[in-house]
Amino acid sequence: MPRNGESPAAVNHFVAGLAIPYPLSPSPIRGDFHVSLAFPFLQHYCCIMIPPLIHFTGSPWPLLPPGIHEASLAEVAAAFATNPWRRSLFDGLVDASGRLLRAGCLRIYLDGSYVSGKPKPGDFDACWDPVGVDRSKLDDVFLDFRNGRAAQKEKFKGEFFPSSMTCADVGRAFVEFFQQDRYSGKQKGVISIPLSHDPLLFGKVES
């Protein structure tokens, strides 16, 4: 059943809209953010497959329906890497995913306008599960949040946060923050990508 203000109709993935960056207030801990390695209790449900995007009243383009939708990198590519610019962003996501897997990360969450109906998103937003990650093997860029994550965007065309890191403006972990639409305030979906057996990462993990 559709939520209040939402259309039940599924839509094609790419509808133009205007990008407005989310606000992030300075924090005394590590630049812009408070950091915690303890996971909060998450209120979510999991879905298998990437569902069609839906319209939310107040949002400029269609979004994923609420929930955490598990998908492989290939499934993400099929749904969202549908023009040259989006494929370029996807290549950065795959590169970053391989580096995270080498450090022991087993799952990332994908959000932002990349997983919306916006035809040319500025970048992608992702967060990575820190459980089991070997800090000595983690590329330092994943903990470099200076200048609006400029080093991450330069390297991967997207930005990454530990999923348990707290966004100072809202007081919630990024994996939860990602599930709220900043335009309408409604709950929306994100993509969960398991990394350990993803075929697109074969050969990218050094023994």
PDB file of C-alpha atoms in Angstrom:
ATOM      1  CA  MET A   1       0.000   0.000   0.000  1.00  0.00           C
ATOM      2  CA  PRO A   2       1.427   3.430  -0.858  1.00  0.00           C
ATOM      3  CA  ARG A   3       2.447   5.763   1.944  1.00  0.00           C
ATOM      4  CA  ASN A   4       0.804   9.154   2.325  1.00  0.00           C
ATOM      5  CA  GLY A   5       1.625  11.421  -0.587  1.00  0.00           C
ATOM      6  CA  GLU A   6       3.200   8.658  -2.670  1.00  0.00           C
ATOM      7  CA  SER A   7       2.000   7.379  -5.996  1.00  0.00           C
ATOM      8  CA  PRO A   8       1.618   3.597  -6.239  1.00  0.00           C
ATOM      9  CA  ALA A   9       2.691   3.680  -9.874  1.00  0.00           C
ATOM     10  CA  ALA A  10       6.126   2.340 -10.752  1.00  0.00           C
ATOM     11  CA  VAL A  11       8.145   4.539 -13.064  1.00  0.00           C
ATOM     12  CA  ASN A  12      11.120   4.308 -15.360  1.00  0.00           C
ATOM     13  CA  HIS A  13      14.415   4.988 -13.605  1.00  0.00           C
ATOM     14  CA  PHE A  14      15.497   8.327 -15.017  1.00  0.00           C
ATOM     15  CA  VAL A  15      13.562  11.550 -14.534  1.00  0.00           C
ATOM     16  CA  ALA A  16      15.387  14.871 -14.335  1.00  0.00           C
ATOM     17  CA  GLY A  17      15.449  16.875 -11.111  1.00  0.00           C
ATOM     18  CA  LEU A  18      17.495  19.446  -9.220  1.00  0.00           C
ATOM     19  CA  ALA A  19      20.275  18.414  -6.867  1.00  0.00           C
ATOM     20  CA  ILE A  20      20.457  20.076  -3.442  1.00  0.00           C
ATOM     21  CA  PRO A  21      23.350  18.904  -1.239  1.00  0.00           C
ATOM     22  CA  TYR A  22      22.385  17.733   2.224  1.00  0.00           C
ATOM     23  CA  PRO A  23      23.662  19.934   5.107  1.00  0.00           C
ATOM     24  CA  LEU A  24      26.394  18.676   7.389  1.00  0.00           C
ATOM     25  CA  SER A  25      27.433  20.674  10.424  1.00  0.00           C
ATOM     26  CA  PRO A  26      31.019  20.738  11.723  1.00  0.00           C
ATOM     27  CA  SER A  27      31.748  18.373  14.573  1.00  0.00           C
ATOM     28  CA  PRO A  28      34.663  18.481  17.001  1.00  0.00           C
ATOM     29  CA  ILE A  29      35.424  14.856  16.192  1.00  0.00           C
ATOM     30  CA  ARG A  30      37.144  14.132  12.855  1.00  0.00           C
ATOM     31  CA  GLY A  31      36.018  17.179  10.934  1.00  0.00           C
ATOM     32  CA  ASP A  32      32.385  17.092   9.894  1.00  0.00           C
ATOM     33  CA  PHE A  33      31.182  14.020  11.753  1.00  0.00           C
ATOM     34  CA  HIS A  34      30.946  12.167  15.046  1.00  0.00           C
ATOM     35  CA  VAL A  35      32.311   8.645  14.713  1.00  0.00           C
ATOM     36  CA  SER A  36      31.085   5.548  16.511  1.00  0.00           C
ATOM     37  CA  LEU A  37      31.935   1.943  15.740  1.00  0.00           C
ATOM     38  CA  ALA A  38      28.879   0.730  17.637  1.00  0.00           C
ATOM     39  CA  PHE A  39      25.901  -0.037  15.410  1.00  0.00           C
ATOM     40  CA  PRO A  40      22.532   1.408  16.427  1.00  0.00           C
ATOM     41  CA  PHE A  41      19.413  -0.724  16.350  1.00  0.00           C
ATOM     42  CA  LEU A  42      18.079  -0.303  12.826  1.00  0.00           C
ATOM     43  CA  GLN A  43      14.407  -0.091  12.001  1.00  0.00           C
ATOM     44  CA  HIS A  44      14.267  -1.545   8.500  1.00  0.00           C
ATOM     45  CA  TYR A  45      13.172  -4.462   6.437  1.00  0.00           C
ATOM     46  CA  CYS A  46      15.132  -6.244   3.751  1.00  0.00           C
ATOM     47  CA  CYS A  47      14.022  -6.956   0.210  1.00  0.00           C
ATOM     48  CA  ILE A  48      15.554  -9.103  -2.504  1.00  0.00           C
ATOM     49  CA  MET A  49      16.027  -7.457  -5.940  1.00  0.00           C
ATOM     50  CA  ILE A  50      15.943  -3.808  -6.964  1.00  0.00           C
ATOM     51  CA  PRO A  51      12.310  -2.686  -7.182  1.00  0.00           C
ATOM     52  CA  PRO A  52      11.001  -0.047  -9.591  1.00  0.00           C
ATOM     53  CA  LEU A  53      11.337   3.566  -8.491  1.00  0.00           C
ATOM     54  CA  ILE A  54       8.255   5.366  -7.203  1.00  0.00           C
ATOM     55  CA  HIS A  55       7.177   8.999  -6.989  1.00  0.00           C
ATOM     56  CA  PHE A  56       7.226  10.778  -3.628  1.00  0.00           C
ATOM     57  CA  THR A  57       5.233  13.993  -3.298  1.00  0.00           C
ATOM     58  CA  GLY A  58       7.715  16.813  -2.743  1.00  0.00           C
ATOM     59  CA  SER A  59      10.706  15.027  -4.284  1.00  0.00           C
ATOM     60  CA  PRO A  60      11.997  16.178  -7.685  1.00  0.00           C
ATOM     61  CA  TRP A  61      12.605  12.666  -9.039  1.00  0.00           C
ATOM     62  CA  PRO A  62      11.506   9.074  -8.336  1.00  0.00           C
ATOM     63  CA  LEU A  63      13.184   7.110  -5.534  1.00  0.00           C
ATOM     64  CA  LEU A  64      13.518   3.554  -4.280  1.00  0.00           C
ATOM     65  CA  PRO A  65      10.582   2.425  -2.146  1.00  0.00           C
ATOM     66  CA  PRO A  66      11.341   2.133   1.587  1.00  0.00           C
ATOM     67  CA  GLY A  67      13.561  -0.733   2.664  1.00  0.00           C
ATOM     68  CA  ILE A  68      17.064  -2.090   2.272  1.00  0.00           C
ATOM     69  CA  HIS A  69      17.164  -3.784  -1.117  1.00  0.00           C
ATOM     70  CA  GLU A  70      19.966  -6.318  -1.577  1.00  0.00           C
ATOM     71  CA  ALA A  71      21.626  -6.477  -4.996  1.00  0.00           C
ATOM     72  CA  SER A  72      24.863  -7.477  -6.674  1.00  0.00           C
ATOM     73  CA  LEU A  73      27.061  -4.951  -8.421  1.00  0.00           C
ATOM     74  CA  ALA A  74      25.892  -6.358 -11.769  1.00  0.00           C
ATOM     75  CA  GLU A  75      22.273  -5.761 -10.765  1.00  0.00           C
ATOM     76  CA  VAL A  76      23.148  -2.197  -9.754  1.00  0.00           C
ATOM     77  CA  ALA A  77      24.769  -1.703 -13.161  1.00  0.00           C
ATOM     78  CA  ALA A  78      21.730  -3.044 -14.989  1.00  0.00           C
ATOM     79  CA  ALA A  79      19.382  -0.730 -13.091  1.00  0.00           C
ATOM     80  CA  PHE A  80      21.437   2.445 -12.815  1.00  0.00           C
ATOM     81  CA  ALA A  81      24.573   2.467 -15.034  1.00  0.00           C
ATOM     82  CA  THR A  82      22.464   3.320 -18.069  1.00  0.00           C
ATOM     83  CA  ASN A  83      24.338   6.180 -19.730  1.00  0.00           C
ATOM     84  CA  PRO A  84      28.045   7.038 -20.153  1.00  0.00           C
ATOM     85  CA  TRP A  85      28.189   9.324 -17.097  1.00  0.00           C
ATOM     86  CA  ARG A  86      26.395   6.829 -14.864  1.00  0.00           C
ATOM     87  CA  ARG A  87      28.714   4.060 -16.099  1.00  0.00           C
ATOM     88  CA  SER A  88      31.700   6.221 -15.190  1.00  0.00           C
ATOM     89  CA  LEU A  89      30.354   6.610 -11.656  1.00  0.00           C
ATOM     90  CA  PHE A  90      29.715   2.876 -11.497  1.00  0.00           C
ATOM     91  CA  ASP A  91      33.351   2.150 -12.425  1.00  0.00           C
ATOM     92  CA  GLY A  92      34.408   4.243  -9.414  1.00  0.00           C
ATOM     93  CA  LEU A  93      32.016   2.325  -7.195  1.00  0.00           C
ATOM     94  CA  VAL A  94      33.480  -1.007  -8.322  1.00  0.00           C
ATOM     95  CA  ASP A  95      37.040   0.239  -7.762  1.00  0.00           C
ATOM     96  CA  ALA A  96      36.179   1.402  -4.234  1.00  0.00           C
ATOM     97  CA  SER A  97      34.302  -1.823  -3.480  1.00  0.00           C
ATOM     98  CA  GLY A  98      37.340  -3.908  -4.381  1.00  0.00           C
ATOM     99  CA  ARG A  99      39.563  -1.811  -2.105  1.00  0.00           C
ATOM    100  CA  LEU A 100      37.101  -2.122   0.766  1.00  0.00           C
ATOM    101  CA  LEU A 101      36.837  -5.880   0.295  1.00  0.00           C
ATOM    102  CA  ARG A 102      40.619  -6.206   0.453  1.00  0.00           C
ATOM    103  CA  ALA A 103      40.470  -4.549   3.875  1.00  0.00           C
ATOM    104  CA  GLY A 104      37.817  -7.001   5.071  1.00  0.00           C
ATOM    105  CA  CYS A 105      34.616  -5.031   4.419  1.00  0.00           C
ATOM    106  CA  LEU A 106      31.787  -7.384   3.515  1.00  0.00           C
ATOM    107  CA  ARG A 107      28.949  -4.986   2.703  1.00  0.00           C
ATOM    108  CA  ILE A 108      28.288  -1.477   1.447  1.00  0.00           C
ATOM    109  CA  TYR A 109      25.089   0.565   1.190  1.00  0.00           C
ATOM    110  CA  LEU A 110      24.437   2.712  -1.874  1.00  0.00           C
ATOM    111  CA  ASP A 111      22.360   5.892  -1.797  1.00  0.00           C
ATOM    112  CA  GLY A 112      22.161   9.362  -3.255  1.00  0.00           C
ATOM    113  CA  SER A 113      20.793  10.597  -6.544  1.00  0.00           C
ATOM    114  CA  TYR A 114      22.643   7.744  -8.275  1.00  0.00           C
ATOM    115  CA  VAL A 115      19.892   5.371  -7.137  1.00  0.00           C
ATOM    116  CA  SER A 116      17.132   7.803  -8.090  1.00  0.00           C
ATOM    117  CA  GLY A 117      15.579   8.869 -11.379  1.00  0.00           C
ATOM    118  CA  LYS A 118      18.003  11.756 -11.872  1.00  0.00           C
ATOM    119  CA  PRO A 119      19.563  11.349 -15.357  1.00  0.00           C
ATOM    120  CA  LYS A 120      22.961  12.831 -14.441  1.00  0.00           C
ATOM    121  CA  PRO A 121      23.694  12.554 -10.710  1.00  0.00           C
ATOM    122  CA  GLY A 122      26.644  14.543  -9.439  1.00  0.00           C
ATOM    123  CA  ASP A 123      28.159  11.510  -7.711  1.00  0.00           C
ATOM    124  CA  PHE A 124      27.065   8.600  -5.547  1.00  0.00           C
ATOM    125  CA  ASP A 125      26.827   8.296  -1.769  1.00  0.00           C
ATOM    126  CA  ALA A 126      27.794   5.074  -0.027  1.00  0.00           C
ATOM    127  CA  CYS A 127      28.564   3.784   3.426  1.00  0.00           C
ATOM    128  CA  TRP A 128      30.581   0.714   4.358  1.00  0.00           C
ATOM    129  CA  ASP A 129      30.186  -1.773   7.197  1.00  0.00           C
ATOM    130  CA  PRO A 130      33.263  -1.441   9.458  1.00  0.00           C
ATOM    131  CA  VAL A 131      32.776  -4.786  11.221  1.00  0.00           C
ATOM    132  CA  GLY A 132      35.800  -6.980  10.496  1.00  0.00           C
ATOM    133  CA  VAL A 133      37.710  -4.282   8.610  1.00  0.00           C
ATOM    134  CA  ASP A 134      41.498  -4.360   9.079  1.00  0.00           C
ATOM    135  CA  ARG A 135      42.456  -0.710   9.518  1.00  0.00           C
ATOM    136  CA  SER A 136      46.017  -1.448   8.373  1.00  0.00           C
ATOM    137  CA  LYS A 137      44.668  -2.600   4.990  1.00  0.00           C
ATOM    138  CA  LEU A 138      42.105   0.184   4.579  1.00  0.00           C
ATOM    139  CA  ASP A 139      42.952   2.897   2.076  1.00  0.00           C
ATOM    140  CA  ASP A 140      43.280   6.145   4.056  1.00  0.00           C
ATOM    141  CA  VAL A 141      41.019   7.928   1.584  1.00  0.00           C
ATOM    142  CA  PHE A 142      37.991   6.171   3.127  1.00  0.00           C
ATOM    143  CA  LEU A 143      38.580   8.106   6.356  1.00  0.00           C
ATOM    144  CA  ASP A 144      39.439  11.409   4.682  1.00  0.00           C
ATOM    145  CA  PHE A 145      36.381  13.655   5.047  1.00  0.00           C
ATOM    146  CA  ARG A 146      38.131  16.974   4.451  1.00  0.00           C
ATOM    147  CA  ASN A 147      36.884  19.519   1.933  1.00  0.00           C
ATOM    148  CA  GLY A 148      33.579  17.753   1.389  1.00  0.00           C
ATOM    149  CA  ARG A 149      35.245  14.355   0.748  1.00  0.00           C
ATOM    150  CA  ALA A 150      37.150  15.873  -2.157  1.00  0.00           C
ATOM    151  CA  ALA A 151      39.832  13.146  -2.191  1.00  0.00           C
ATOM    152  CA  GLN A 152      37.195  10.401  -2.351  1.00  0.00           C
ATOM    153  CA  LYS A 153      35.337  12.113  -5.171  1.00  0.00           C
ATOM    154  CA  GLU A 154      38.570  12.602  -7.085  1.00  0.00           C
ATOM    155  CA  LYS A 155      39.490   8.933  -6.725  1.00  0.00           C
ATOM    156  CA  PHE A 156      36.100   7.223  -7.022  1.00  0.00           C
ATOM    157  CA  LYS A 157      33.626   9.887  -8.259  1.00  0.00           C
ATOM    158  CA  GLY A 158      31.624   9.280  -5.080  1.00  0.00           C
ATOM    159  CA  GLU A 159      31.833   9.558  -1.314  1.00  0.00           C
ATOM    160  CA  PHE A 160      31.977   6.993   1.467  1.00  0.00           C
ATOM    161  CA  PHE A 161      31.242   6.946   5.193  1.00  0.00           C
ATOM    162  CA  PRO A 162      31.470   4.152   7.771  1.00  0.00           C
ATOM    163  CA  SER A 163      27.875   2.972   8.131  1.00  0.00           C
ATOM    164  CA  SER A 164      27.991   3.453  11.905  1.00  0.00           C
ATOM    165  CA  MET A 165      29.297   7.026  11.671  1.00  0.00           C
ATOM    166  CA  THR A 166      26.830   9.571  13.036  1.00  0.00           C
ATOM    167  CA  CYS A 167      25.731  12.487  10.896  1.00  0.00           C
ATOM    168  CA  ALA A 168      25.958  15.400  13.323  1.00  0.00           C
ATOM    169  CA  ASP A 169      22.990  17.294  11.901  1.00  0.00           C
ATOM    170  CA  VAL A 170      20.499  14.494  12.503  1.00  0.00           C
ATOM    171  CA  GLY A 171      22.138  12.447  15.250  1.00  0.00           C
ATOM    172  CA  ARG A 172      21.760   9.167  13.392  1.00  0.00           C
ATOM    173  CA  ALA A 173      24.137   6.727  11.736  1.00  0.00           C
ATOM    174  CA  PHE A 174      24.606   7.246   8.016  1.00  0.00           C
ATOM    175  CA  VAL A 175      23.004   3.896   7.179  1.00  0.00           C
ATOM    176  CA  GLU A 176      19.823   5.263   8.800  1.00  0.00           C
ATOM    177  CA  PHE A 177      20.242   8.825   7.528  1.00  0.00           C
ATOM    178  CA  PHE A 178      20.451   7.491   3.967  1.00  0.00           C
ATOM    179  CA  GLN A 179      16.937   6.063   4.335  1.00  0.00           C
ATOM    180  CA  GLN A 180      15.222   9.437   4.677  1.00  0.00           C
ATOM    181  CA  ASP A 181      14.465  11.621   1.666  1.00  0.00           C
ATOM    182  CA  ARG A 182      15.778  15.122   2.329  1.00  0.00           C
ATOM    183  CA  TYR A 183      13.066  16.763   0.246  1.00  0.00           C
ATOM    184  CA  SER A 184       9.881  15.138   1.513  1.00  0.00           C
ATOM    185  CA  GLY A 185      11.131  13.776   4.846  1.00  0.00           C
ATOM    186  CA  LYS A 186       9.649  10.373   3.980  1.00  0.00           C
ATOM    187  CA  GLN A 187      11.381   7.034   4.318  1.00  0.00           C
ATOM    188  CA  LYS A 188      13.009   5.784   1.113  1.00  0.00           C
ATOM    189  CA  GLY A 189      15.064   2.805   0.074  1.00  0.00           C
ATOM    190  CA  VAL A 190      18.784   2.121  -0.243  1.00  0.00           C
ATOM    191  CA  ILE A 191      20.765  -0.651  -1.948  1.00  0.00           C
ATOM    192  CA  SER A 192      22.728  -3.163   0.132  1.00  0.00           C
ATOM    193  CA  ILE A 193      25.611  -4.780  -1.777  1.00  0.00           C
ATOM    194  CA  PRO A 194      27.353  -7.867  -0.320  1.00  0.00           C
ATOM    195  CA  LEU A 195      30.964  -7.853  -1.493  1.00  0.00           C
ATOM    196  CA  SER A 196      32.546 -11.166  -0.523  1.00  0.00           C
ATOM    197  CA  HIS A 197      31.281 -13.253  -3.458  1.00  0.00           C
ATOM    198  CA  ASP A 198      30.448 -10.589  -6.012  1.00  0.00           C
ATOM    199  CA  PRO A 199      31.630 -11.742  -9.472  1.00  0.00           C
ATOM    200  CA  LEU A 200      32.632  -8.223 -10.513  1.00  0.00           C
ATOM    201  CA  LEU A 201      35.191  -8.167  -7.693  1.00  0.00           C
ATOM    202  CA  PHE A 202      36.891 -11.463  -8.592  1.00  0.00           C
ATOM    203  CA  GLY A 203      40.554 -10.735  -9.267  1.00  0.00           C
ATOM    204  CA  LYS A 204      40.392  -7.424  -7.409  1.00  0.00           C
ATOM    205  CA  VAL A 205      41.202  -8.954  -4.006  1.00  0.00           C
ATOM    206  CA  GLU A 206      44.826  -9.681  -3.290  1.00  0.00           C
ATOM    207  CA  SER A 207      45.679 -12.717  -1.201  1.00  0.00           C
TER     208      SER A 207
END
